[in-house]
Amino acid sequence: MEIDGKTRTCGLIGNPVEHTLSPIIHNTLAERFSHNLVYVPFLVESGKIGDAVKGAEALGILGLNVTVPYKSEVIPWLKEVDPLAEAIGAVNTLVSVQGGFKGCNTDMTGLYRAMESEGIRIEGEEIILLGAGGASRAVAYLCAVKGAKRIYLLNRTLDKAQKVAGEVNGRTGREVVMPMRLEEYGKLPEGKYLAIQGTSVGLAPHADEAVIEDKAFYGNIHTGFDLIYSPWETKFMRLVRESGAEAYNGLKMLLYQGVIAYELWNGVQVSGEDAKEVYEKLKRYFV
Ligand code: ATR
């Protein structure tokens, strides 16, 4: 693209940022929309997140994504926070508003849109959610809000699962999340579950690990969704497929969190065709 005096800037703040795929998403969309916009990574050193937000405002940055380790730390520096991000306690997108930035969470709306695009339903479903870290906490909230019938939240450390269950059940006003110890998966009621893998187990370079290795567990799953996308097929996904069920990785979640951020910054609607073009570009990094 040609950078000139009218070029607007968007970017990513985090630490580290050098492996990000977000520039591919946003710069491809800018090209397709013929927007005079460039998206760049900004490495923010520890303790500098407030300065980064103030600096971005002073520079008239159009929008920012926020990644590890600042998704919660950034919140006190924002002018406003949208209710979903507030409930999750994490922000991944800053949208420029009068007097500062508004914090949003497109990771979760992105996951929902990714699931919709694959025809995966949450409403009325019995869900097994593996993990109770930051990512799983947000997924538990999303599934509860979107009408899951029951969410079995399995985690190695039970108190973390109990804490997340208490928070989500409290916020949604229904006892929908049931915390369990990871090794108690054999006690799950017979059924057919949507299983969402939200632990860090199986991430490259530990691609030969799955958080539950027992094949019997996978017989109860009709669909598996791993939030991980590197490796392209995690061991969790392989075990799901070997049991005859459908499995998906997290790349469409990455895609749609970016697509939704782009829509918020530019006031446009990204078509399925444009999203597909970006997805194909992203996919080339993995297969
Ligand atoms: P994120 O923000 O990406 O969710 P996190 O908050 O560090 O990352 O959470 C990591 C999740 O992976 C947790 O649920 C963690 O379980 P604990 O709460 O018991 O720590 C889970 N996890 C990480 N390594 C694991 C392992 N070897 N076996 C089982 N669970 C593991």
XYZ file of N, CA, C and O and ligand atoms in Angstrom, residues 68 130-137 154-158 160-161 182 197-201 203 209-211 227, ligand 1:
139
model
N -1.535 -10.482 25.420
C -0.826 -10.859 26.639
C 0.376 -9.935 26.857
O 1.079 -9.655 25.885
N -12.670 -27.678 28.955
C -11.436 -28.116 29.592
C -10.567 -26.908 29.899
O -10.201 -26.163 28.985
N -10.285 -26.691 31.185
C -9.436 -25.571 31.589
C -10.239 -24.485 32.274
O -11.442 -24.307 32.004
N -9.580 -23.769 33.183
C -10.255 -22.675 33.898
C -9.348 -21.460 33.995
O -9.413 -20.686 34.943
N -8.467 -21.287 32.996
C -7.604 -20.098 32.934
C -8.378 -18.940 32.334
O -9.608 -18.993 32.189
N -7.651 -17.889 31.950
C -8.292 -16.688 31.414
C -9.167 -16.982 30.201
O -10.307 -16.495 30.106
N -8.660 -17.806 29.285
C -9.403 -18.085 28.058
C -10.683 -18.864 28.374
O -11.778 -18.505 27.924
N -10.554 -19.910 29.188
C -11.723 -20.750 29.490
C -12.777 -19.999 30.292
O -13.978 -20.225 30.137
N -12.312 -19.113 31.144
C -13.238 -18.318 31.952
C -14.167 -17.520 31.022
O -15.381 -17.473 31.211
N -14.025 -28.635 33.603
C -13.029 -29.563 34.152
C -11.667 -28.892 34.198
O -11.193 -28.387 33.183
N -11.054 -28.907 35.380
C -9.726 -28.289 35.495
C -8.848 -29.078 36.448
O -9.327 -29.700 37.396
N -7.542 -29.069 36.152
C -6.561 -29.755 37.004
C -6.657 -29.235 38.435
O -6.658 -30.000 39.386
N -6.776 -27.903 38.564
C -6.894 -27.294 39.896
C -8.367 -26.989 40.149
O -8.938 -26.102 39.509
N -8.963 -27.756 41.078
C -10.412 -27.632 41.276
C -10.825 -26.240 41.730
O -11.824 -25.703 41.255
N -9.826 -23.370 41.018
C -9.959 -22.386 39.936
C -11.264 -22.618 39.183
O -11.958 -21.664 38.809
N -11.610 -23.876 38.983
C -12.880 -24.195 38.301
C -14.055 -23.728 39.163
O -15.037 -23.176 38.648
N -10.291 -32.352 36.794
C -9.998 -32.894 35.465
C -10.064 -34.419 35.428
O -10.695 -35.017 34.531
N -11.687 -27.154 24.156
C -10.383 -27.343 24.774
C -9.757 -25.970 25.013
O -9.322 -25.328 24.062
N -9.703 -25.547 26.274
C -9.192 -24.208 26.571
C -7.940 -24.218 27.432
O -7.553 -23.169 27.946
N -7.291 -25.383 27.597
C -6.021 -25.384 28.354
C -4.872 -25.098 27.389
O -5.062 -25.073 26.169
N -3.690 -24.931 27.946
C -2.517 -24.691 27.091
C -1.849 -26.000 26.682
O -0.828 -25.981 25.997
N -2.430 -27.136 27.062
C -1.812 -28.430 26.746
C -2.009 -28.760 25.270
O -3.129 -28.714 24.767
N -0.171 -27.187 22.862
C 0.416 -26.066 22.100
C 1.797 -26.461 21.596
O 2.566 -27.075 22.335
N 0.849 -33.899 23.134
C 0.105 -34.038 24.394
C -1.344 -33.598 24.236
O -1.627 -32.664 23.479
N -2.220 -34.297 24.952
C -3.617 -33.847 25.065
C -3.950 -33.843 26.545
O -3.423 -34.663 27.303
N -4.820 -32.943 26.943
C -5.093 -32.785 28.373
C -5.788 -34.036 28.939
O -5.576 -34.401 30.094
N -9.127 -24.256 21.191
C -8.800 -22.836 21.006
C -7.404 -22.665 20.400
O -7.068 -21.614 19.883
P -5.009 -18.768 29.415
O -5.127 -17.342 29.837
O -4.492 -18.964 28.014
O -6.268 -19.536 29.661
P -3.808 -19.705 31.862
O -4.641 -18.729 32.611
O -2.375 -19.861 32.223
O -3.834 -19.408 30.312
O -4.542 -21.145 31.966
C -3.977 -22.322 31.520
C -4.977 -23.468 31.686
O -4.341 -24.681 31.223
C -5.374 -23.731 33.114
O -6.694 -24.234 33.142
C -4.365 -24.804 33.542
O -4.795 -25.610 34.606
P -4.523 -25.141 36.155
O -5.589 -24.114 36.442
O -4.680 -26.360 36.944
O -3.137 -24.563 36.165
C -4.317 -25.629 32.291
N -3.093 -26.441 32.206
C -1.842 -26.015 31.912
N -0.981 -27.049 31.911
C -1.710 -28.166 32.229
C -1.401 -29.551 32.368
N -0.158 -30.007 32.189
N -2.407 -30.404 32.676
C -3.665 -29.948 32.860
N -4.025 -28.657 32.729
C -3.071 -27.768 32.419
